Amino acid sequence: MVTLPPNPWQRLLLAKPVVDVCIIGSGAGGGPIAYELSRAGKKVVVLEKGEYYKRSDFSKDEIAYTKRSIITPSRSKEFHTILQEGQEYPTTHTHWNFWNGNIVGGSSNFMSGFFHRLHPDDFRLYSKFGAIEGANIVDWAIDYSDLAPYYDTVERIVGVSGVYQNAPFEPPRQHPHFPYPPTQEHPIAHLIDSVAHTIGIQTLVTPRAILTHDTPMRNKCYYSNYCGSYGCSSGAKGSALEALLNPALQTGNLTIIPNAHVLKLHEQKGKVAYVSYIDKDLNLKRTLKAKVFVVAAQAIESARLLLNSTSSNFPNGLANNSGQVGKNLLFSGGGTLEGTLTQKQCDLKQLMVEGLFVNRVIKDFYAIDNQKGGIMELHLEHANPIRKAYKSIWHDNKLLWGEALYDRLYRRFNDEKRLTLEIFNDWLPHDGCYVTLDTKRHDCYGMPVAKVAIASHPHNEKIGNRLALEAMKFFKALGVTQIEGAITPNPPSNLQAGGCRFGNDPKSSVLNKECKSHEVDNLYITDGSFMPTGGSLPYTFSIYANSFRVAQHLKAIL
Amino acid sequence: MKRRVFLLATLVLLGVKSFGSGLPNHRVLVATLEHLFPTTSRFAGAKALGFWGYLQFVMRHPSFSSEDVHFVFEGAKRLADEYPLFLIYAPPQKEMVLRRFEETLEGQEWLSRLLYYGLEAMLGDPIYGGNTKMQGWRNFGHTPPKPMAKTPFGKACG
Ligand SMILES: Cc1cc2nc3c(=O)[nH]c(=O)nc-3n(C[C@H](O)[C@H](O)[C@H](O)COP(=O)(O)OP(=O)(O)OC[C@H]3O[C@@H](n4cnc5c(N)ncnc54)[C@H](O)[C@@H]3O)c2cc1C
């Protein structure tokens, strides 16, 4: 067992369990709780199923990080069961993988760090845009003003770089300036801005969870050209590990126990008394007691953990006498369009500049045709030479090889770049998208795996396609060629939320507005599970902000 | 002789038991890779970049599925069965055979898989045994990443 860093209190910890807060999962949902509570003098333990990677352990090894499951469990041992269009199958031999990064810091280590605040209307989707047939849309239990101060906190502590621009769908900010100036821009960003302007579209600078100047513990971005899917080698990326856990370790109040796979939360007299987990280093089962338990294992695994934690008081799973645990799971609607830029559109030397970010987002269609719309994020491909090359092996339905392949690759690496336009729109909560247990299939620890029903509400595609029309106008104006991609009903497995929504009514929600279980007194969930609707943005900024909000509440009661 | 024993032992270790003639299949595999990725005056190919060493190394790792290992060798066996003289053909004949092989669904799938693993060997981190002296990256003017791998397969399994 490795505890980090070793100090006398930590060595005594397991012998004398006097833990105030036990956090399950060390990613974006768990990090802020660990940071705030350990700094407030509380004894905090984080149980994380994966390894601890130091900054220097990360590299830009495309094979390891993008082609093999080295930072996610082997799917022959730990998998999910998919329920799609009436068919049920395990992910073992499919391209589906709902694990996203299972090391200390979770998938936040591997994110690209596009960080957008939700818009005030995202907190009142029902009141603002009304009901949609077959969708379980509700307003949030809090509004934008409740979360806004914590967005500010995240910008400061996790580190968000950007610049405020006045635009119709920009949420209000208390401080106009971001704590970090925007990342350096790729020359192509100016072309994008000017073309957008000619067709009446406003492009905005994308805020990023990336440091643009050094801090005492982290270095600024060095524009490696390998960002999303890779751990950061300068500490610039605002992962939970770099921004929150490493500083929290310095208090001496935080113990991170890596390779600790939590099996179950054990309830006694209406409270969680202890958790049981597998110490993967020694292959031992251990238990840990605490006053408060915070679950942040990412939405699907958090729901699964509760469902697996049955007791006589909770025969259907912990905190699930309402039957709501696992319901209304959210992903993100939309899809991706990609096109090629060459010297026909811009100066080749400028186009081939490496590493710098495009960092542009279009928010003009956040509301469209009196309905909730979404955003379009623009980015250039990262270096990833294997991916780039493999996408070039086909020509007219035949394979390229030999000299013909080399010529093609030479041009691909030297004369062109792919521009991606990613559309994000709301993934509406509905009865066809949920987590339950697959009691027939078990993981390598003998626990039932999560069965994930992944149906998309038809409205998601309708809005996605509407946005894609606008995206195509923009791509045409820009003159990109070889456009590929589609709006898809398939969920992006890395963007998970919902499943344990918060609300004021214990019959229709799992958590109260402080993200405490309605039914179990010392149980909190602080990953994206609490979200009743997710907005048309990647979630992590909001997960961080909400977790800081809950931490404030926990500090007050502990 | 030593080499033959080593190769056969490797295959057994991989759980790849039934390749019929075993060694010829490996040679067919290597010959196919060398045809798909020839070394030319401008580009270093399969032989120069150590593709076979790469494949042997990565196939031994648990992250490489045994089904994939089986698929790669099965394809070579099929090619060897259908074209027993493949190994002695000159490049134009090999080209004809492989183009014909590509016309079947399985043949196309196998060739595209070899192209994929070939590109991994050519453009992956040299720590895996391919991309010798980073010549694969140099082929296309690709800037080596910073930092490069210190251990294969990251920390978790490295
Ligand atoms: C390639 C990629 C790019 C992304 N880009 C963006 C982006 O640009 N913007 C954005 O907003 N978001 C992005 N994301 C998503 C972002 O990473 C997640 O939204 C965020 O990390 C979710 O936080 P979380 O706490 O729910 O889960 P995580 O951060 O994944 O943390 C959950 C942790 O719980 C652990 N765990 C699970 N089960 C157990 C168990 N039983 N016992 C112990 N520990 C357990 C896991 O190992 C993991 O470490 C990206 C993700 C990926 C993979």
Coordinates of N, CA and C in Angstrom, one line a residue, chain A residues 164-241:
Chain A
Y164 N -12.6 37.9 -21.2 CA -14.0 38.2 -21.3 C -14.4 38.9 -22.5
Q165 N -15.4 38.5 -23.3 CA -15.9 39.2 -24.4 C -17.4 39.3 -24.3
N166 N -17.9 40.5 -24.6 CA -19.3 40.7 -24.5 C -20.0 40.0 -25.6
A167 N -20.9 39.1 -25.3 CA -21.6 38.4 -26.3 C -23.0 37.9 -25.7
P168 N -24.0 37.8 -26.6 CA -25.3 37.5 -26.1 C -25.5 36.4 -25.1
F169 N -24.7 35.3 -25.3 CA -24.9 34.1 -24.4 C -23.7 33.9 -23.4
E170 N -23.0 35.0 -23.2 CA -21.9 34.8 -22.2 C -22.6 35.0 -20.8
P171 N -22.4 34.1 -19.9 CA -22.9 34.3 -18.5 C -22.3 35.5 -17.9
P172 N -23.0 36.1 -17.0 CA -22.4 37.3 -16.3 C -21.3 36.8 -15.4
R173 N -20.3 37.8 -15.2 CA -19.2 37.5 -14.4 C -19.0 38.6 -13.3
Q174 N -18.6 38.2 -12.1 CA -18.4 39.2 -11.1 C -17.1 40.0 -11.4
H175 N -16.0 39.2 -11.8 CA -14.8 39.8 -12.2 C -14.6 39.7 -13.7
P176 N -14.5 40.8 -14.4 CA -14.4 40.7 -15.8 C -13.2 39.9 -16.3
H177 N -12.1 40.1 -15.5 CA -10.8 39.5 -16.0 C -10.7 38.0 -15.5
F178 N -10.1 37.2 -16.4 CA -9.7 35.9 -16.0 C -8.4 36.0 -15.2
P179 N -8.2 35.1 -14.3 CA -6.9 35.1 -13.6 C -5.7 34.8 -14.4
Y180 N -5.9 34.2 -15.6 CA -4.8 33.9 -16.5 C -5.1 34.3 -17.9
P181 N -4.2 35.0 -18.6 CA -4.5 35.4 -19.9 C -4.7 34.2 -20.8
P182 N -5.3 34.4 -22.0 CA -5.5 33.2 -22.9 C -4.3 32.5 -23.3
T183 N -4.4 31.3 -23.7 CA -3.2 30.6 -24.2 C -2.8 31.2 -25.6
Q184 N -1.6 30.9 -26.0 CA -1.1 31.5 -27.2 C -1.9 30.9 -28.4
E185 N -2.2 31.7 -29.4 CA -3.1 31.3 -30.4 C -2.4 30.9 -31.7
H186 N -2.9 29.9 -32.3 CA -2.5 29.5 -33.6 C -2.8 30.5 -34.7
P187 N -2.0 30.8 -35.7 CA -2.3 31.8 -36.6 C -3.6 31.6 -37.3
I188 N -4.1 30.4 -37.4 CA -5.3 30.1 -38.1 C -6.5 30.7 -37.4
A189 N -6.4 31.0 -36.1 CA -7.5 31.6 -35.4 C -7.9 32.9 -36.0
H190 N -7.0 33.7 -36.5 CA -7.4 35.0 -37.1 C -8.2 34.8 -38.4
L191 N -7.8 33.8 -39.2 CA -8.6 33.5 -40.4 C -10.0 33.1 -40.0
I192 N -10.1 32.2 -38.9 CA -11.4 31.8 -38.5 C -12.3 33.0 -38.0
D193 N -11.7 33.9 -37.3 CA -12.4 35.1 -36.8 C -12.9 35.9 -38.0
S194 N -12.0 36.1 -39.0 CA -12.5 37.0 -40.1 C -13.5 36.4 -41.0
V195 N -13.4 35.1 -41.2 CA -14.4 34.4 -42.0 C -15.7 34.4 -41.3
A196 N -15.7 34.1 -40.0 CA -16.9 34.0 -39.2 C -17.6 35.4 -39.3
H197 N -16.8 36.4 -39.2 CA -17.3 37.8 -39.2 C -18.1 38.1 -40.5
T198 N -17.5 37.6 -41.6 CA -18.1 37.9 -42.9 C -19.5 37.3 -43.1
I199 N -19.7 36.2 -42.3 CA -21.1 35.6 -42.4 C -21.9 35.8 -41.2
G200 N -21.5 36.8 -40.4 CA -22.3 37.3 -39.3 C -22.3 36.4 -38.1
I201 N -21.2 35.7 -37.9 CA -21.1 34.8 -36.7 C -20.0 35.4 -35.8
Q202 N -20.2 35.3 -34.5 CA -19.2 35.8 -33.6 C -18.4 34.6 -33.0
T203 N -17.1 34.7 -33.2 CA -16.2 33.7 -32.5 C -15.7 34.3 -31.2
L204 N -15.7 33.4 -30.2 CA -15.2 33.8 -28.9 C -13.9 33.0 -28.5
V205 N -13.1 33.6 -27.7 CA -11.9 32.8 -27.2 C -12.4 31.8 -26.2
T206 N -12.0 30.5 -26.4 CA -12.4 29.5 -25.4 C -11.6 29.5 -24.1
P207 N -12.3 29.6 -23.0 CA -11.5 29.5 -21.7 C -11.0 28.1 -21.6
R208 N -9.7 28.0 -21.1 CA -9.1 26.7 -20.9 C -8.6 26.5 -19.5
A209 N -8.7 25.3 -19.0 CA -8.1 25.0 -17.7 C -6.6 24.7 -17.9
I210 N -5.9 25.7 -18.4 CA -4.5 25.6 -18.7 C -3.8 26.8 -18.2
L211 N -2.8 26.7 -17.5 CA -2.0 27.8 -16.9 C -1.2 28.5 -18.0
T212 N -1.3 29.8 -18.0 CA -0.4 30.5 -19.0 C 0.7 31.3 -18.3
H213 N 0.8 31.2 -17.0 CA 2.1 31.6 -16.4 C 2.3 30.6 -15.2
D214 N 3.6 30.6 -14.8 CA 4.0 29.6 -13.7 C 3.3 30.0 -12.4
T215 N 3.1 29.0 -11.6 CA 2.7 29.2 -10.2 C 3.7 28.5 -9.3
P216 N 3.7 28.6 -8.0 CA 4.7 28.0 -7.2 C 4.8 26.5 -7.5
M217 N 3.7 25.8 -7.7 CA 3.8 24.3 -7.8 C 3.6 23.8 -9.3
R218 N 3.3 24.7 -10.2 CA 3.0 24.3 -11.5 C 3.6 25.2 -12.6
N219 N 4.0 24.6 -13.7 CA 4.6 25.4 -14.8 C 3.6 25.7 -15.8
K220 N 3.8 26.8 -16.5 CA 2.9 27.2 -17.6 C 2.9 26.2 -18.8
C221 N 1.9 26.3 -19.6 CA 1.8 25.4 -20.8 C 3.0 25.6 -21.7
Y222 N 3.6 24.5 -22.2 CA 4.7 24.6 -23.1 C 4.3 24.1 -24.5
Y223 N 3.0 24.0 -24.8 CA 2.4 23.8 -26.1 C 3.1 22.6 -26.8
S224 N 2.9 21.4 -26.1 CA 3.5 20.2 -26.6 C 2.9 19.7 -27.8
N225 N 1.7 20.1 -28.2 CA 1.0 19.5 -29.3 C 0.4 18.2 -29.0
Y226 N 0.4 17.8 -27.8 CA -0.2 16.5 -27.4 C -1.0 16.9 -26.1
C227 N -2.3 17.2 -26.1 CA -2.9 17.7 -24.9 C -4.0 16.7 -24.4
G228 N -5.2 16.8 -25.1 CA -6.3 15.9 -24.7 C -5.9 14.5 -24.9
S229 N -6.3 13.6 -23.9 CA -5.9 12.2 -23.8 C -4.5 12.0 -23.2
Y230 N -3.7 13.0 -23.0 CA -2.4 12.8 -22.4 C -2.4 13.5 -21.0
G231 N -1.6 13.0 -20.1 CA -1.3 13.7 -18.8 C -0.3 14.8 -19.1
C232 N -0.4 15.9 -18.3 CA 0.4 17.1 -18.6 C 1.7 17.0 -18.0
S233 N 2.8 17.3 -18.8 CA 4.1 17.2 -18.3 C 4.7 18.5 -17.7
S234 N 3.9 19.6 -17.7 CA 4.3 20.8 -17.0 C 3.5 21.1 -15.8
G235 N 2.4 20.4 -15.7 CA 1.4 20.7 -14.6 C 0.5 21.8 -14.9
A236 N 0.5 22.3 -16.2 CA -0.3 23.5 -16.6 C -1.8 23.1 -16.6
K237 N -2.1 21.9 -17.0 CA -3.5 21.5 -17.1 C -4.1 21.4 -15.7
G238 N -5.3 21.9 -15.6 CA -6.0 21.9 -14.3 C -6.6 20.6 -13.9
S239 N -5.8 19.6 -13.8 CA -6.3 18.3 -13.3 C -6.5 18.3 -11.8
A240 N -7.3 17.5 -11.3 CA -7.6 17.4 -9.9 C -6.2 17.1 -9.2
L241 N -5.4 16.3 -9.8 CA -4.1 15.9 -9.2 C -3.2 17.2 -9.0

